[in-house]
Amino acid sequence: MNAEGWWIWVLVGLGLAMLEVAVPGFVFLGFAIGGIATGILLLLIGHILEESPATIPLVFAAFSLLSWVVLTRFFRRGRKGPRIWKKDINED
């Protein structure tokens, strides 16, 4: 895959983001962010990344893993179990 295919990475990322709406869990959202970030990086500095054939998938994997870690840490911060409500919102 060459640097002219940046738009393919962006479209795949957008497709995975739409799939995340149907399937919860931040798995597809991490891959979607990785795909979009790879596409943008290819658009900006694609001529540098296409020197080695394995560079572009490696960049995609790194962006996907990094975004998944950030998403899980951000959305699951401080939860040790289900939230227990002590007071009903209808009570005064």
Tab-separated table of N, CA and C in Angstrom:
chain	number	residue	atom	x	y	z
A	1	MET	N	0.855	-1.175	0.000
A	1	MET	CA	0.000	0.000	0.000
A	1	MET	C	0.896	1.231	0.000
A	2	ASN	N	0.580	2.176	-0.837
A	2	ASN	CA	1.417	3.359	-0.945
A	2	ASN	C	0.757	4.568	-0.294
A	3	ALA	N	1.465	5.680	-0.319
A	3	ALA	CA	0.998	6.880	0.369
A	3	ALA	C	-0.182	7.534	-0.327
A	4	GLU	N	-0.418	7.215	-1.605
A	4	GLU	CA	-1.578	7.788	-2.289
A	4	GLU	C	-2.896	7.195	-1.789
A	5	GLY	N	-2.838	6.118	-1.071
A	5	GLY	CA	-4.033	5.479	-0.536
A	5	GLY	C	-4.434	5.991	0.833
A	6	TRP	N	-4.101	7.215	1.164
A	6	TRP	CA	-4.439	7.762	2.481
A	6	TRP	C	-5.943	7.792	2.698
A	7	TRP	N	-6.693	8.053	1.632
A	7	TRP	CA	-8.145	8.163	1.759
A	7	TRP	C	-8.778	6.808	2.065
A	8	ILE	N	-8.117	5.726	1.672
A	8	ILE	CA	-8.639	4.389	1.994
A	8	ILE	C	-8.576	4.164	3.504
A	9	TRP	N	-7.480	4.566	4.124
A	9	TRP	CA	-7.345	4.426	5.576
A	9	TRP	C	-8.401	5.248	6.302
A	10	VAL	N	-8.674	6.453	5.797
A	10	VAL	CA	-9.684	7.299	6.432
A	10	VAL	C	-11.072	6.682	6.280
A	11	LEU	N	-11.391	6.152	5.092
A	11	LEU	CA	-12.696	5.510	4.893
A	11	LEU	C	-12.862	4.262	5.762
A	12	VAL	N	-11.812	3.469	5.882
A	12	VAL	CA	-11.878	2.285	6.751
A	12	VAL	C	-12.084	2.719	8.199
A	13	GLY	N	-11.395	3.775	8.610
A	13	GLY	CA	-11.578	4.290	9.965
A	13	GLY	C	-12.991	4.774	10.210
A	14	LEU	N	-13.572	5.468	9.243
A	14	LEU	CA	-14.953	5.931	9.397
A	14	LEU	C	-15.934	4.761	9.416
A	15	GLY	N	-15.670	3.735	8.605
A	15	GLY	CA	-16.519	2.543	8.626
A	15	GLY	C	-16.458	1.821	9.964
A	16	LEU	N	-15.263	1.732	10.532
A	16	LEU	CA	-15.127	1.103	11.846
A	16	LEU	C	-15.776	1.944	12.939
A	17	ALA	N	-15.752	3.256	12.786
A	17	ALA	CA	-16.439	4.117	13.756
A	17	ALA	C	-17.943	3.898	13.694
A	18	MET	N	-18.483	3.698	12.499
A	18	MET	CA	-19.915	3.405	12.375
A	18	MET	C	-20.242	2.033	12.955
A	19	LEU	N	-19.329	1.084	12.811
A	19	LEU	CA	-19.540	-0.247	13.379
A	19	LEU	C	-19.524	-0.194	14.904
A	20	GLU	N	-18.766	0.723	15.460
A	20	GLU	CA	-18.696	0.868	16.919
A	20	GLU	C	-20.038	1.285	17.499
A	21	VAL	N	-20.847	1.975	16.726
A	21	VAL	CA	-22.171	2.379	17.202
A	21	VAL	C	-23.026	1.147	17.481
A	22	ALA	N	-22.859	0.103	16.668
A	22	ALA	CA	-23.660	-1.109	16.838
A	22	ALA	C	-23.065	-2.065	17.869
A	23	VAL	N	-21.738	-2.030	18.055
A	23	VAL	CA	-21.071	-2.970	18.944
A	23	VAL	C	-20.340	-2.181	20.026
A	24	PRO	N	-20.728	-2.313	21.289
A	24	PRO	CA	-20.055	-1.548	22.342
A	24	PRO	C	-18.709	-2.159	22.724
A	25	GLY	N	-17.908	-1.381	23.427
A	25	GLY	CA	-16.688	-1.917	23.999
A	25	GLY	C	-15.408	-1.223	23.620
A	26	PHE	N	-15.432	-0.199	22.844
A	26	PHE	CA	-14.268	0.598	22.439
A	26	PHE	C	-13.267	-0.159	21.580
A	27	VAL	N	-13.557	-1.374	21.159
A	27	VAL	CA	-12.594	-2.117	20.347
A	27	VAL	C	-12.537	-1.533	18.943
A	28	PHE	N	-13.684	-1.402	18.301
A	28	PHE	CA	-13.702	-0.853	16.956
A	28	PHE	C	-13.377	0.638	16.949
A	29	LEU	N	-13.673	1.337	18.011
A	29	LEU	CA	-13.364	2.759	18.079
A	29	LEU	C	-11.857	2.984	18.120
A	30	GLY	N	-11.132	2.120	18.799
A	30	GLY	CA	-9.676	2.214	18.804
A	30	GLY	C	-9.091	1.993	17.422
A	31	PHE	N	-9.615	0.988	16.704
A	31	PHE	CA	-9.166	0.748	15.336
A	31	PHE	C	-9.581	1.893	14.407
A	32	ALA	N	-10.744	2.473	14.650
A	32	ALA	CA	-11.207	3.590	13.821
A	32	ALA	C	-10.295	4.801	13.986
A	33	ILE	N	-9.949	5.108	15.215
A	33	ILE	CA	-9.040	6.228	15.458
A	33	ILE	C	-7.674	5.930	14.849
A	34	GLY	N	-7.226	4.692	14.951
A	34	GLY	CA	-5.953	4.304	14.338
A	34	GLY	C	-5.967	4.442	12.826
A	35	GLY	N	-7.067	4.055	12.195
A	35	GLY	CA	-7.177	4.174	10.739
A	35	GLY	C	-7.220	5.618	10.280
A	36	ILE	N	-7.990	6.436	10.971
A	36	ILE	CA	-8.076	7.848	10.600
A	36	ILE	C	-6.743	8.546	10.839
A	37	ALA	N	-6.092	8.242	11.951
A	37	ALA	CA	-4.786	8.852	12.241
A	37	ALA	C	-3.735	8.406	11.222
A	38	THR	N	-3.775	7.154	10.800
A	38	THR	CA	-2.847	6.673	9.781
A	38	THR	C	-3.086	7.375	8.456
A	39	GLY	N	-4.355	7.552	8.089
A	39	GLY	CA	-4.671	8.263	6.855
A	39	GLY	C	-4.188	9.701	6.873
A	40	ILE	N	-4.381	10.376	7.988
A	40	ILE	CA	-3.926	11.768	8.097
A	40	ILE	C	-2.399	11.833	8.066
A	41	LEU	N	-1.746	10.892	8.743
A	41	LEU	CA	-0.289	10.881	8.726
A	41	LEU	C	0.249	10.590	7.325
A	42	LEU	N	-0.410	9.695	6.588
A	42	LEU	CA	-0.004	9.424	5.212
A	42	LEU	C	-0.209	10.640	4.325
A	43	LEU	N	-1.259	11.386	4.576
A	43	LEU	CA	-1.499	12.597	3.796
A	43	LEU	C	-0.405	13.626	4.039
A	44	LEU	N	0.034	13.732	5.291
A	44	LEU	CA	1.026	14.758	5.639
A	44	LEU	C	2.456	14.342	5.291
A	45	ILE	N	2.857	13.143	5.690
A	45	ILE	CA	4.245	12.713	5.463
A	45	ILE	C	4.298	11.315	4.858
A	46	GLY	N	3.474	11.049	3.880
A	46	GLY	CA	3.406	9.721	3.279
A	46	GLY	C	4.661	9.309	2.549
A	47	HIS	N	5.366	10.266	1.975
A	47	HIS	CA	6.581	9.925	1.227
A	47	HIS	C	7.668	9.358	2.141
A	48	ILE	N	7.645	9.703	3.412
A	48	ILE	CA	8.632	9.166	4.363
A	48	ILE	C	8.233	7.754	4.790
A	49	LEU	N	6.937	7.525	4.976
A	49	LEU	CA	6.470	6.232	5.494
A	49	LEU	C	6.496	5.116	4.466
A	50	GLU	N	6.532	5.428	3.177
A	50	GLU	CA	6.456	4.355	2.191
A	50	GLU	C	7.821	3.795	1.811
A	51	GLU	N	8.861	4.149	2.541
A	51	GLU	CA	10.185	3.595	2.257
A	51	GLU	C	10.250	2.106	2.581
A	52	SER	N	9.553	1.678	3.613
A	52	SER	CA	9.516	0.268	3.981
A	52	SER	C	8.070	-0.220	3.876
A	53	PRO	N	7.841	-1.409	3.297
A	53	PRO	CA	6.457	-1.887	3.130
A	53	PRO	C	5.731	-2.172	4.443
A	54	ALA	N	6.452	-2.455	5.494
A	54	ALA	CA	5.808	-2.798	6.766
A	54	ALA	C	5.577	-1.587	7.650
A	55	THR	N	5.981	-0.419	7.223
A	55	THR	CA	5.874	0.758	8.072
A	55	THR	C	4.429	1.201	8.270
A	56	ILE	N	3.647	1.223	7.216
A	56	ILE	CA	2.278	1.740	7.307
A	56	ILE	C	1.397	0.860	8.193
A	57	PRO	N	1.387	-0.472	8.044
A	57	PRO	CA	0.608	-1.285	8.996
A	57	PRO	C	1.120	-1.190	10.434
A	58	LEU	N	2.411	-0.996	10.600
A	58	LEU	CA	2.969	-0.828	11.937
A	58	LEU	C	2.486	0.477	12.574
A	59	VAL	N	2.419	1.525	11.781
A	59	VAL	CA	1.899	2.806	12.275
A	59	VAL	C	0.427	2.662	12.648
A	60	PHE	N	-0.346	1.956	11.815
A	60	PHE	CA	-1.759	1.712	12.113
A	60	PHE	C	-1.916	0.940	13.418
A	61	ALA	N	-1.109	-0.094	13.602
A	61	ALA	CA	-1.189	-0.887	14.836
A	61	ALA	C	-0.821	-0.056	16.055
A	62	ALA	N	0.200	0.789	15.915
A	62	ALA	CA	0.619	1.619	17.046
A	62	ALA	C	-0.452	2.643	17.410
A	63	PHE	N	-1.022	3.300	16.406
A	63	PHE	CA	-2.090	4.274	16.678
A	63	PHE	C	-3.319	3.598	17.271
A	64	SER	N	-3.655	2.423	16.777
A	64	SER	CA	-4.828	1.710	17.289
A	64	SER	C	-4.628	1.292	18.739
A	65	LEU	N	-3.468	0.756	19.046
A	65	LEU	CA	-3.191	0.339	20.418
A	65	LEU	C	-3.168	1.532	21.360
A	66	LEU	N	-2.527	2.607	20.947
A	66	LEU	CA	-2.453	3.797	21.782
A	66	LEU	C	-3.844	4.385	22.031
A	67	SER	N	-4.661	4.457	20.995
A	67	SER	CA	-6.008	5.020	21.183
A	67	SER	C	-6.872	4.103	22.037
A	68	TRP	N	-6.722	2.786	21.893
A	68	TRP	CA	-7.503	1.866	22.718
A	68	TRP	C	-7.124	2.001	24.187
A	69	VAL	N	-5.829	2.121	24.470
A	69	VAL	CA	-5.377	2.276	25.855
A	69	VAL	C	-5.903	3.579	26.445
A	70	VAL	N	-5.832	4.657	25.691
A	70	VAL	CA	-6.329	5.947	26.174
A	70	VAL	C	-7.830	5.893	26.412
A	71	LEU	N	-8.572	5.281	25.503
A	71	LEU	CA	-10.029	5.188	25.666
A	71	LEU	C	-10.411	4.355	26.884
A	72	THR	N	-9.749	3.230	27.080
A	72	THR	CA	-10.111	2.402	28.231
A	72	THR	C	-9.736	3.072	29.543
A	73	ARG	N	-8.631	3.769	29.574
A	73	ARG	CA	-8.253	4.472	30.808
A	73	ARG	C	-9.160	5.664	31.070
A	74	PHE	N	-9.586	6.348	30.035
A	74	PHE	CA	-10.430	7.526	30.214
A	74	PHE	C	-11.849	7.148	30.628
A	75	PHE	N	-12.438	6.158	29.970
A	75	PHE	CA	-13.828	5.823	30.243
A	75	PHE	C	-14.015	4.856	31.400
A	76	ARG	N	-13.000	4.129	31.801
A	76	ARG	CA	-13.131	3.186	32.920
A	76	ARG	C	-12.365	3.654	34.139
A	77	ARG	N	-12.129	4.920	34.248
A	77	ARG	CA	-11.333	5.470	35.338
A	77	ARG	C	-12.084	5.379	36.664
A	78	GLY	N	-11.467	4.793	37.655
A	78	GLY	CA	-11.982	4.785	39.008
A	78	GLY	C	-13.161	3.866	39.269
A	79	ARG	N	-13.513	3.018	38.355
A	79	ARG	CA	-14.640	2.115	38.592
A	79	ARG	C	-14.126	0.765	39.042
A	80	LYS	N	-14.557	0.375	40.231
A	80	LYS	CA	-14.150	-0.922	40.756
A	80	LYS	C	-15.293	-1.925	40.717
A	81	GLY	N	-16.448	-1.479	40.316
A	81	GLY	CA	-17.615	-2.339	40.236
A	81	GLY	C	-18.814	-1.512	39.827
A	82	PRO	N	-19.988	-2.085	39.936
A	82	PRO	CA	-21.177	-1.327	39.568
A	82	PRO	C	-21.433	-0.190	40.549
A	83	ARG	N	-21.979	0.878	40.060
A	83	ARG	CA	-22.272	2.018	40.921
A	83	ARG	C	-23.526	1.736	41.735
A	84	ILE	N	-23.458	1.978	43.022
A	84	ILE	CA	-24.588	1.740	43.925
A	84	ILE	C	-25.138	3.089	44.341
A	85	TRP	N	-26.408	3.285	44.075
A	85	TRP	CA	-27.058	4.550	44.421
A	85	TRP	C	-27.575	4.469	45.846
A	86	LYS	N	-27.219	5.420	46.660
A	86	LYS	CA	-27.658	5.467	48.051
A	86	LYS	C	-28.965	6.235	48.201
A	87	LYS	N	-29.224	7.140	47.271
A	87	LYS	CA	-30.399	7.992	47.372
A	87	LYS	C	-31.081	8.074	46.017
A	88	ASP	N	-32.399	8.003	46.048
A	88	ASP	CA	-33.172	8.112	44.818
A	88	ASP	C	-33.275	9.590	44.428
A	89	ILE	N	-33.234	9.880	43.118
A	89	ILE	CA	-33.292	11.268	42.695
A	89	ILE	C	-34.672	11.901	42.930
A	90	ASN	N	-35.663	11.055	43.150
A	90	ASN	CA	-37.006	11.574	43.393
A	90	ASN	C	-37.259	11.887	44.863
A	91	GLU	N	-36.340	11.480	45.725
A	91	GLU	CA	-36.509	11.752	47.157
A	91	GLU	C	-35.915	13.110	47.509
A	92	ASP	N	-36.487	13.744	48.487
A	92	ASP	CA	-35.922	15.030	48.983
A	92	ASP	C	-35.458	14.893	50.388
